[in-house]
């Protein structure tokens, strides 16, 4: 039956909550009903106000339903790189990540891993991802095909990289352009899929390839752009050495027309005031990757400073520099990174961030990240008592804020009872 009603406690954000008491920023319904049909949310109301005739009612009480989580930066071909022991970013890339990514030239392997990868995202409550594929067109092809089969909203792109990596992982300025062009023609805007033009980072692209990326960006203004920026000091120094005419790392991307509103820049940790100003002017979106930044020892993302300059930040797992697929664990580590800088992230803002906030960062807030009528029916069912330790903590909970904070600090895939994509349950299916 296509017409279904989800009965549960419902939470969805209308805008970013300014304080924990900002109750106008969200809708919370204690006995709510979500009418879903044709992959869209048709009603979001008190359960007893929803017309149930001809609909299958799925009762998820007493659990909490909220929009599916959105992960704005992670790497498909790093599914088997997580937990690789390295001193810092460049060693980690050279010793583990690049060798692993060479495997993604094989379409059969890519197809298997695309299934595993998207199963992991669903198991952790992530319903939309903006992911890097490997340099091989076949890896993006496999990920698009698997997302399409699941009717999942997904943005990806093959990385462009033509230097400073093993042979099996290099394209050329021309082949990077041609492969990207063909993938855009085949997948961009098809159903729920979108293409991200993906020069990996300044170190692995020659000036000629940056020009190719610039041409692609100009030819496809509605494609996202994703790359890495200012993650660690050795990376910054090498980038500036490779592009000596640029004012700084950010200026490398600016010179090649890669900074615009739909550009997402992973990490963005060690930025000067000039760079922050340039990003603000372009409307580009820095992406906070807390588990990765801690794991690789890259540094502390200064969320308050960037926000103070008017920037909109995404938040992401950055698998496999990141250590968990869970956006709950991403928030837990993000909370600690901000604590170390005297910045407080309250749970309402945290849950806004991984739902509507990341949708805003992607420019997709009219379609995903909320439970409002007309939105795509991507949502998660959460149980804040999923483990014995969480259940004991919840016995002392004083309301929604404590429940959210328990999920944020202690939760992971065990707290995700079910994940719905375009109205269909997909966890463990
Ligand atoms: N910079 C360039 N490539 C990568 C990557 O795969 N992971 C991280 N964390 N940083 C990068
Ligand atoms: Zn990354």
CSV table of C-alpha atoms and ligand atoms in Angstrom, one decimal:
chain,number,residue,atom,x,y,z
A,1,UNK,CA,0.0,0.0,0.0
A,2,UNK,CA,1.6,3.3,-1.1
A,3,UNK,CA,-0.5,5.4,1.4
A,4,UNK,CA,0.9,5.1,4.9
A,5,UNK,CA,0.7,6.9,8.2
A,6,UNK,CA,3.6,6.9,10.6
A,7,UNK,CA,2.4,7.4,14.2
A,8,UNK,CA,5.0,8.6,16.6
A,9,UNK,CA,6.4,11.6,18.4
A,10,UNK,CA,7.4,14.0,15.6
A,11,UNK,CA,10.1,16.7,15.6
A,12,UNK,CA,11.0,19.0,12.7
A,13,UNK,CA,12.8,22.3,12.6
A,14,UNK,CA,11.4,25.5,10.9
A,15,UNK,CA,14.6,27.5,11.3
A,16,UNK,CA,17.8,27.3,13.4
A,17,UNK,CA,17.0,27.4,17.1
A,18,UNK,CA,18.8,30.4,18.7
A,19,UNK,CA,18.6,29.1,22.3
A,20,UNK,CA,17.4,25.9,23.9
A,21,UNK,CA,14.2,27.8,24.8
A,22,UNK,CA,13.5,28.9,21.2
A,23,UNK,CA,10.3,26.7,20.9
A,24,UNK,CA,9.1,28.7,17.9
A,25,UNK,CA,11.9,27.3,15.8
A,26,UNK,CA,10.6,23.7,15.7
A,27,UNK,CA,7.4,21.7,15.7
A,28,UNK,CA,7.1,18.9,18.2
A,29,UNK,CA,4.0,16.8,18.2
A,30,UNK,CA,3.5,14.3,21.1
A,31,UNK,CA,1.1,12.0,19.3
A,32,UNK,CA,1.8,12.8,15.7
A,33,UNK,CA,0.9,11.4,12.3
A,34,UNK,CA,2.8,11.7,9.1
A,35,UNK,CA,0.9,10.8,6.0
A,36,UNK,CA,3.1,9.6,3.3
A,37,UNK,CA,2.2,9.0,-0.3
A,38,UNK,CA,4.2,8.9,-3.6
A,39,UNK,CA,7.5,9.4,-1.7
A,40,UNK,CA,6.3,12.7,-0.3
A,41,UNK,CA,4.9,13.9,3.1
A,42,UNK,CA,1.3,14.8,2.6
A,43,UNK,CA,0.3,15.6,6.2
A,44,UNK,CA,2.3,16.4,9.4
A,45,UNK,CA,-0.2,16.8,12.2
A,46,UNK,CA,-1.7,15.4,15.4
A,47,UNK,CA,-2.5,11.7,14.7
A,48,UNK,CA,-6.2,12.2,15.4
A,49,UNK,CA,-6.5,14.9,12.7
A,50,UNK,CA,-5.2,12.7,9.9
A,51,UNK,CA,-7.6,10.8,7.6
A,52,UNK,CA,-6.7,7.2,8.0
A,53,UNK,CA,-9.1,5.6,5.5
A,54,UNK,CA,-7.2,3.5,3.0
A,55,UNK,CA,-3.9,4.0,4.7
A,56,UNK,CA,-1.6,1.5,6.4
A,57,UNK,CA,-0.8,2.8,9.9
A,58,UNK,CA,2.7,2.1,11.2
A,59,UNK,CA,2.9,2.7,14.9
A,60,UNK,CA,6.4,3.8,16.0
A,61,UNK,CA,5.3,5.0,19.5
A,62,UNK,CA,7.0,5.8,21.8
A,63,UNK,CA,9.9,6.6,19.5
A,64,UNK,CA,10.8,9.9,18.1
A,65,UNK,CA,10.6,10.6,14.4
A,66,UNK,CA,12.6,13.4,12.7
A,67,UNK,CA,13.9,14.1,9.3
A,68,UNK,CA,16.6,11.8,7.9
A,69,UNK,CA,20.1,12.8,8.6
A,70,UNK,CA,22.2,14.6,5.9
A,71,UNK,CA,25.9,14.0,5.6
A,72,UNK,CA,27.6,16.7,3.6
A,73,UNK,CA,31.1,15.2,3.2
A,74,UNK,CA,32.3,11.6,3.1
A,75,UNK,CA,34.2,9.3,0.8
A,76,UNK,CA,32.6,6.2,-0.8
A,77,UNK,CA,36.0,4.5,-1.6
A,78,UNK,CA,37.1,4.8,2.0
A,79,UNK,CA,34.6,2.4,3.4
A,80,UNK,CA,37.5,0.1,4.3
A,81,UNK,CA,40.0,2.8,5.3
A,82,UNK,CA,38.4,3.8,8.6
A,83,UNK,CA,40.6,3.1,11.5
A,84,UNK,CA,43.9,3.2,9.6
A,85,UNK,CA,46.8,4.2,11.9
A,86,UNK,CA,48.6,7.3,10.6
A,87,UNK,CA,50.4,10.3,12.0
A,88,UNK,CA,48.5,12.9,10.0
A,89,UNK,CA,46.6,13.7,6.8
A,90,UNK,CA,49.3,13.4,4.1
A,91,UNK,CA,50.7,10.1,5.6
A,92,UNK,CA,47.2,8.7,5.9
A,93,UNK,CA,46.4,9.6,2.3
A,94,UNK,CA,49.6,8.2,0.9
A,95,UNK,CA,49.9,5.1,3.1
A,96,UNK,CA,46.3,3.9,3.2
A,97,UNK,CA,43.8,5.9,1.3
A,98,UNK,CA,45.3,6.3,-2.1
A,99,UNK,CA,46.3,2.6,-2.3
A,100,UNK,CA,42.8,1.6,-1.3
A,101,UNK,CA,41.1,3.9,-3.8
A,102,UNK,CA,43.0,2.2,-6.7
A,103,UNK,CA,40.7,-0.8,-6.2
A,104,UNK,CA,37.7,1.2,-7.4
A,105,UNK,CA,38.7,0.8,-11.0
A,106,UNK,CA,36.8,-2.5,-10.9
A,107,UNK,CA,33.0,-2.1,-11.7
A,108,UNK,CA,32.1,-5.3,-9.9
A,109,UNK,CA,33.9,-4.4,-6.7
A,110,UNK,CA,32.3,-0.9,-7.0
A,111,UNK,CA,28.9,-2.3,-7.2
A,112,UNK,CA,29.4,-4.5,-4.1
A,113,UNK,CA,30.8,-1.6,-2.1
A,114,UNK,CA,28.1,0.8,-3.2
A,115,UNK,CA,25.5,-1.6,-1.7
A,116,UNK,CA,27.6,-1.9,1.5
A,117,UNK,CA,28.1,1.9,1.7
A,118,UNK,CA,24.5,2.8,1.3
A,119,UNK,CA,23.4,0.0,3.7
A,120,UNK,CA,25.7,1.6,6.3
A,121,UNK,CA,24.3,5.0,5.7
A,122,UNK,CA,20.7,3.8,6.1
A,123,UNK,CA,21.6,1.8,9.2
A,124,UNK,CA,22.9,5.0,10.8
A,125,UNK,CA,19.9,7.1,9.8
A,126,UNK,CA,21.5,9.0,7.0
A,127,UNK,CA,19.1,9.5,4.1
A,128,UNK,CA,21.1,12.1,2.0
A,129,UNK,CA,24.8,12.2,1.3
A,130,UNK,CA,27.2,14.3,-0.6
A,131,UNK,CA,30.0,11.8,-1.3
A,132,UNK,CA,33.3,11.7,-3.1
A,133,UNK,CA,33.8,8.8,-5.4
A,134,UNK,CA,37.3,7.7,-6.5
A,135,UNK,CA,39.0,9.0,-9.6
A,136,UNK,CA,37.4,6.2,-11.7
A,137,UNK,CA,34.2,7.1,-13.5
A,138,UNK,CA,33.0,3.6,-12.7
A,139,UNK,CA,32.9,4.3,-8.9
A,140,UNK,CA,30.6,7.3,-9.4
A,141,UNK,CA,28.6,5.2,-11.9
A,142,UNK,CA,28.1,2.4,-9.3
A,143,UNK,CA,27.1,4.7,-6.5
A,144,UNK,CA,24.6,6.6,-8.6
A,145,UNK,CA,23.1,3.4,-9.9
A,146,UNK,CA,22.7,2.0,-6.4
A,147,UNK,CA,21.2,5.2,-5.0
A,148,UNK,CA,18.8,5.3,-7.9
A,149,UNK,CA,17.7,1.7,-7.2
A,150,UNK,CA,16.9,2.9,-3.7
A,151,UNK,CA,15.3,6.2,-4.7
A,152,UNK,CA,17.8,7.9,-2.4
A,153,UNK,CA,18.8,11.5,-2.7
A,154,UNK,CA,22.5,11.5,-3.3
A,155,UNK,CA,25.1,13.8,-4.7
A,156,UNK,CA,28.5,12.5,-5.8
A,157,UNK,CA,31.2,13.0,-8.3
A,158,UNK,CA,34.4,11.3,-9.4
A,159,UNK,CA,37.4,13.0,-8.0
A,160,UNK,CA,39.7,14.9,-10.4
A,161,UNK,CA,43.3,14.3,-9.5
A,162,UNK,CA,46.2,14.3,-12.0
A,163,UNK,CA,49.3,14.5,-9.8
A,164,UNK,CA,50.9,13.6,-6.5
A,165,UNK,CA,49.2,10.2,-6.2
A,166,UNK,CA,49.9,6.6,-7.5
A,167,UNK,CA,49.5,5.9,-11.2
A,168,UNK,CA,46.4,3.9,-10.7
A,169,UNK,CA,44.7,6.9,-9.2
A,170,UNK,CA,45.5,9.6,-11.8
A,171,UNK,CA,43.4,11.1,-14.5
A,172,UNK,CA,44.5,13.9,-16.8
A,173,UNK,CA,43.2,17.4,-17.2
A,174,UNK,CA,41.4,16.2,-20.4
A,175,UNK,CA,40.1,12.8,-19.2
A,176,UNK,CA,39.0,14.3,-15.9
A,177,UNK,CA,37.0,16.9,-17.8
A,178,UNK,CA,35.6,14.3,-20.3
A,179,UNK,CA,34.6,11.8,-17.6
A,180,UNK,CA,33.0,14.4,-15.5
A,181,UNK,CA,31.1,15.8,-18.4
A,182,UNK,CA,29.8,12.3,-19.4
A,183,UNK,CA,28.7,11.6,-15.8
A,184,UNK,CA,26.9,14.9,-15.5
A,185,UNK,CA,25.0,14.2,-18.7
A,186,UNK,CA,24.1,10.7,-17.6
A,187,UNK,CA,23.2,11.3,-13.9
A,188,UNK,CA,22.8,15.0,-12.9
A,189,UNK,CA,19.2,15.8,-12.1
A,190,UNK,CA,18.0,12.2,-12.8
A,191,UNK,CA,15.4,11.5,-10.2
A,192,UNK,CA,17.0,12.4,-6.8
A,193,UNK,CA,20.6,12.4,-8.0
A,194,UNK,CA,22.9,15.3,-8.4
A,195,UNK,CA,26.5,15.8,-9.5
A,196,UNK,CA,29.3,17.4,-7.6
A,197,UNK,CA,32.3,18.6,-9.6
A,198,UNK,CA,35.1,17.3,-7.5
A,199,UNK,CA,38.7,18.5,-7.8
A,200,UNK,CA,40.0,16.5,-4.8
A,201,UNK,CA,42.2,19.3,-3.4
A,202,UNK,CA,44.9,21.7,-4.7
A,203,UNK,CA,47.7,19.3,-4.1
A,204,UNK,CA,46.4,16.6,-6.5
A,205,UNK,CA,45.4,18.9,-9.4
A,206,UNK,CA,47.8,20.6,-11.8
A,207,UNK,CA,46.9,24.2,-12.9
A,208,UNK,CA,45.7,22.6,-16.2
A,209,UNK,CA,43.3,20.4,-14.3
A,210,UNK,CA,42.1,23.3,-12.2
A,211,UNK,CA,41.3,25.1,-15.4
A,212,UNK,CA,39.3,22.0,-16.5
A,213,UNK,CA,37.4,22.1,-13.2
A,214,UNK,CA,36.8,25.9,-13.8
A,215,UNK,CA,35.4,25.2,-17.2
A,216,UNK,CA,33.1,22.4,-15.8
A,217,UNK,CA,31.9,24.8,-13.1
A,218,UNK,CA,31.1,27.5,-15.5
A,219,UNK,CA,29.3,25.1,-17.8
A,220,UNK,CA,27.2,23.6,-15.0
A,221,UNK,CA,26.2,26.3,-12.5
A,222,UNK,CA,23.6,24.0,-10.9
A,223,UNK,CA,26.1,21.3,-10.1
A,224,UNK,CA,27.6,21.4,-6.6
A,225,UNK,CA,31.4,21.7,-6.2
A,226,UNK,CA,33.2,19.9,-3.5
A,227,UNK,CA,36.8,20.0,-2.4
A,228,UNK,CA,39.1,20.1,0.7
A,229,UNK,CA,40.4,23.3,2.2
A,230,UNK,CA,42.9,24.1,4.9
A,231,UNK,CA,42.8,20.9,6.8
A,232,UNK,CA,46.3,20.7,8.2
A,233,UNK,CA,49.5,22.8,8.2
A,234,UNK,CA,51.6,20.6,5.9
A,235,UNK,CA,48.8,20.5,3.4
A,236,UNK,CA,48.4,24.2,3.4
A,237,UNK,CA,52.2,24.8,3.0
A,238,UNK,CA,52.4,22.4,0.0
A,239,UNK,CA,49.3,23.8,-1.6
A,240,UNK,CA,50.7,27.3,-1.5
A,241,UNK,CA,54.0,26.1,-2.8
A,242,UNK,CA,52.3,24.5,-5.8
A,243,UNK,CA,50.3,27.6,-6.6
A,244,UNK,CA,52.8,30.4,-5.7
A,245,UNK,CA,50.8,33.1,-7.4
A,246,UNK,CA,47.8,32.6,-5.1
A,247,UNK,CA,47.4,34.8,-2.0
A,248,UNK,CA,46.6,31.8,0.2
A,249,UNK,CA,45.0,28.4,0.0
A,250,UNK,CA,41.4,29.8,-0.4
A,251,UNK,CA,42.6,32.0,-3.2
A,252,UNK,CA,43.7,29.0,-5.3
A,253,UNK,CA,40.1,27.9,-5.5
A,254,UNK,CA,38.9,31.5,-6.0
A,255,UNK,CA,41.2,32.0,-9.0
A,256,UNK,CA,39.8,29.0,-10.7
A,257,UNK,CA,36.1,30.0,-10.2
A,258,UNK,CA,35.4,27.2,-7.7
A,259,UNK,CA,34.0,29.4,-4.9
A,260,UNK,CA,30.3,29.9,-5.1
A,261,UNK,CA,27.2,29.3,-3.1
A,262,UNK,CA,26.9,25.6,-4.0
A,263,UNK,CA,30.6,24.9,-3.2
A,264,UNK,CA,31.2,22.8,-0.1
A,265,UNK,CA,34.7,22.9,1.4
A,266,UNK,CA,35.7,20.1,3.7
A,267,UNK,CA,37.5,21.0,6.9
A,268,UNK,CA,38.3,24.8,6.5
A,269,UNK,CA,40.1,24.8,9.9
A,270,UNK,CA,43.1,27.1,9.6
A,271,UNK,CA,41.7,30.1,7.8
A,272,UNK,CA,43.0,33.7,7.9
A,273,UNK,CA,40.5,36.6,8.2
A,274,UNK,CA,41.1,37.3,4.6
A,275,UNK,CA,40.1,33.8,3.6
A,276,UNK,CA,37.0,33.8,5.8
A,277,UNK,CA,36.0,37.1,4.2
A,278,UNK,CA,36.5,35.6,0.7
A,279,UNK,CA,34.4,32.6,1.5
A,280,UNK,CA,31.7,34.8,3.0
A,281,UNK,CA,31.6,36.9,0.0
A,282,UNK,CA,31.2,33.9,-2.3
A,283,UNK,CA,28.6,32.3,0.0
A,284,UNK,CA,30.6,29.0,0.0
A,285,UNK,CA,29.9,26.5,2.7
A,286,UNK,CA,32.7,25.2,5.0
A,287,UNK,CA,32.1,21.7,6.3
A,288,UNK,CA,32.9,20.7,9.9
A,289,UNK,CA,34.2,17.2,10.1
A,290,UNK,CA,34.8,16.6,13.8
A,291,UNK,CA,35.6,12.9,14.1
A,292,UNK,CA,38.1,13.2,11.2
A,293,UNK,CA,39.7,16.4,12.5
A,294,UNK,CA,40.2,14.8,15.9
A,295,UNK,CA,41.3,11.5,14.5
A,296,UNK,CA,43.9,12.9,12.1
A,297,UNK,CA,44.9,15.6,14.6
A,298,UNK,CA,44.1,18.3,12.1
A,299,UNK,CA,42.7,21.0,14.4
A,300,UNK,CA,39.7,22.6,15.9
A,301,UNK,CA,37.0,24.0,13.5
A,302,UNK,CA,36.0,27.5,14.7
A,303,UNK,CA,32.3,27.3,14.1
A,304,UNK,CA,31.4,30.5,16.0
A,305,UNK,CA,34.0,32.6,14.2
A,306,UNK,CA,32.8,31.5,10.8
A,307,UNK,CA,29.2,31.9,11.7
A,308,UNK,CA,30.0,35.4,13.1
A,309,UNK,CA,31.2,36.3,9.6
A,310,UNK,CA,27.9,35.2,8.1
A,311,UNK,CA,29.0,31.8,6.8
A,312,UNK,CA,26.7,28.8,6.8
A,313,UNK,CA,28.6,25.7,7.9
A,314,UNK,CA,27.7,22.1,7.1
A,315,UNK,CA,28.7,19.2,9.4
A,316,UNK,CA,29.8,15.8,8.2
A,317,UNK,CA,31.3,12.4,9.0
A,318,UNK,CA,34.2,12.5,6.5
A,319,UNK,CA,34.4,8.7,6.3
A,320,UNK,CA,37.1,7.3,6.2
A,321,UNK,CA,39.2,10.1,7.9
A,322,UNK,CA,36.1,10.2,10.1
A,323,UNK,CA,35.6,7.4,12.5
A,324,UNK,CA,31.8,6.9,12.5
A,325,UNK,CA,29.0,6.8,9.9
A,326,UNK,CA,26.7,8.1,12.7
A,327,UNK,CA,25.7,11.7,12.5
A,328,UNK,CA,24.8,11.3,16.2
A,329,UNK,CA,28.5,10.5,16.9
A,330,UNK,CA,29.5,13.3,14.6
A,331,UNK,CA,27.5,15.6,16.8
A,332,UNK,CA,29.0,14.1,19.9
A,333,UNK,CA,32.5,14.8,18.8
A,334,UNK,CA,31.5,18.2,17.3
A,335,UNK,CA,30.1,19.1,20.7
A,336,UNK,CA,33.5,18.4,22.3
A,337,UNK,CA,35.5,20.2,19.7
A,338,UNK,CA,33.4,23.3,20.3
A,339,UNK,CA,33.6,22.8,24.1
A,340,UNK,CA,37.4,23.0,23.8
A,341,UNK,CA,36.9,26.5,22.3
A,342,UNK,CA,34.4,27.7,24.8
A,343,UNK,CA,31.5,27.4,22.3
A,344,UNK,CA,28.3,25.7,23.4
A,345,UNK,CA,26.2,23.6,21.0
A,346,UNK,CA,22.8,23.0,22.5
A,347,UNK,CA,20.9,19.8,21.3
A,348,UNK,CA,18.2,21.7,19.4
A,349,UNK,CA,20.8,23.4,17.3
A,350,UNK,CA,22.7,20.1,16.9
A,351,UNK,CA,19.7,18.3,15.6
A,352,UNK,CA,18.7,21.2,13.4
A,353,UNK,CA,22.3,21.1,12.0
A,354,UNK,CA,22.2,17.4,10.8
A,355,UNK,CA,18.7,17.8,9.3
A,356,UNK,CA,17.5,21.2,8.0
A,357,UNK,CA,20.9,22.9,8.6
A,358,UNK,CA,22.7,20.6,6.2
A,359,UNK,CA,19.9,20.8,3.8
A,360,UNK,CA,20.4,24.6,3.8
A,361,UNK,CA,24.1,24.1,3.2
A,362,UNK,CA,23.3,22.0,0.2
A,363,UNK,CA,20.6,24.4,-1.0
A,364,UNK,CA,18.0,21.6,-0.7
A,365,UNK,CA,15.9,22.9,2.2
A,366,UNK,CA,12.8,23.1,0.0
A,367,UNK,CA,12.9,19.3,-0.4
A,368,UNK,CA,14.7,17.6,2.5
A,369,UNK,CA,15.6,18.1,6.1
A,370,UNK,CA,12.1,18.7,7.4
A,371,UNK,CA,8.8,16.9,7.9
A,372,UNK,CA,6.8,19.8,6.4
A,373,UNK,CA,4.1,18.9,3.9
A,374,UNK,CA,5.5,18.6,0.4
A,375,UNK,CA,8.9,17.4,1.6
A,376,UNK,CA,10.4,14.2,0.4
A,377,UNK,CA,9.6,11.4,2.8
A,378,UNK,CA,13.0,10.7,4.3
A,379,UNK,CA,12.9,10.3,8.0
A,380,UNK,CA,14.4,8.4,11.0
A,381,UNK,CA,12.8,6.7,14.0
A,382,UNK,CA,15.0,7.2,17.1
A,383,UNK,CA,15.1,5.3,20.4
A,384,UNK,CA,16.9,7.2,23.1
A,385,UNK,CA,16.7,4.1,25.3
A,386,UNK,CA,18.5,1.9,22.8
A,387,UNK,CA,21.2,0.6,25.1
A,388,UNK,CA,21.1,-0.2,28.9
A,389,UNK,CA,23.3,2.8,29.6
A,390,UNK,CA,21.1,5.1,27.6
A,391,UNK,CA,17.9,3.7,29.2
A,392,UNK,CA,19.3,4.4,32.7
A,393,UNK,CA,20.3,7.9,31.6
A,394,UNK,CA,16.8,8.5,30.2
A,395,UNK,CA,15.2,7.5,33.5
A,396,UNK,CA,16.5,10.9,34.7
A,397,UNK,CA,15.5,12.8,31.5
A,398,UNK,CA,13.5,16.0,32.2
A,399,UNK,CA,12.1,16.5,28.7
A,400,UNK,CA,12.8,16.7,25.0
A,401,UNK,CA,16.1,18.5,25.4
A,402,UNK,CA,17.6,15.7,27.6
A,403,UNK,CA,16.3,13.1,25.2
A,404,UNK,CA,18.0,14.8,22.3
A,405,UNK,CA,21.2,15.3,24.2
A,406,UNK,CA,21.2,11.6,25.3
A,407,UNK,CA,20.9,10.6,21.6
A,408,UNK,CA,23.6,13.1,20.6
A,409,UNK,CA,26.1,12.1,23.2
A,410,UNK,CA,25.4,8.3,23.6
A,411,UNK,CA,23.6,7.4,20.4
A,412,UNK,CA,24.8,5.6,17.2
A,413,UNK,CA,23.2,3.2,14.8
A,414,UNK,CA,21.7,1.2,17.7
A,415,UNK,CA,19.4,4.2,18.4
A,416,UNK,CA,18.1,4.2,14.8
A,417,UNK,CA,15.1,1.9,14.9
A,418,UNK,CA,14.2,2.5,11.3
A,419,UNK,CA,15.1,4.7,8.4
A,420,UNK,CA,12.6,5.7,5.7
A,421,UNK,CA,13.8,6.8,2.2
A,422,UNK,CA,11.1,8.2,-0.1
A,423,UNK,CA,8.5,6.7,2.3
A,424,UNK,CA,9.9,3.2,2.4
A,425,UNK,CA,11.6,1.5,5.4
A,426,UNK,CA,15.1,0.6,4.4
A,427,UNK,CA,17.1,-0.3,7.5
A,428,UNK,CA,17.8,-4.0,7.5
A,429,UNK,CA,15.7,-4.6,4.4
B,1,LIG,N1,42.2,15.9,1.4
B,1,LIG,C1,42.3,15.3,0.2
B,1,LIG,N2,41.7,14.1,0.1
B,1,LIG,C2,41.3,13.9,1.4
B,1,LIG,C3,40.6,12.8,1.9
B,1,LIG,O1,40.3,11.8,1.3
B,1,LIG,N3,40.3,12.9,3.3
B,1,LIG,C4,40.6,13.9,4.0
B,1,LIG,N4,40.2,14.0,5.3
B,1,LIG,N5,41.2,15.0,3.5
B,1,LIG,C5,41.6,14.9,2.2
B,2,LIG,ZN1,37.2,14.5,2.7
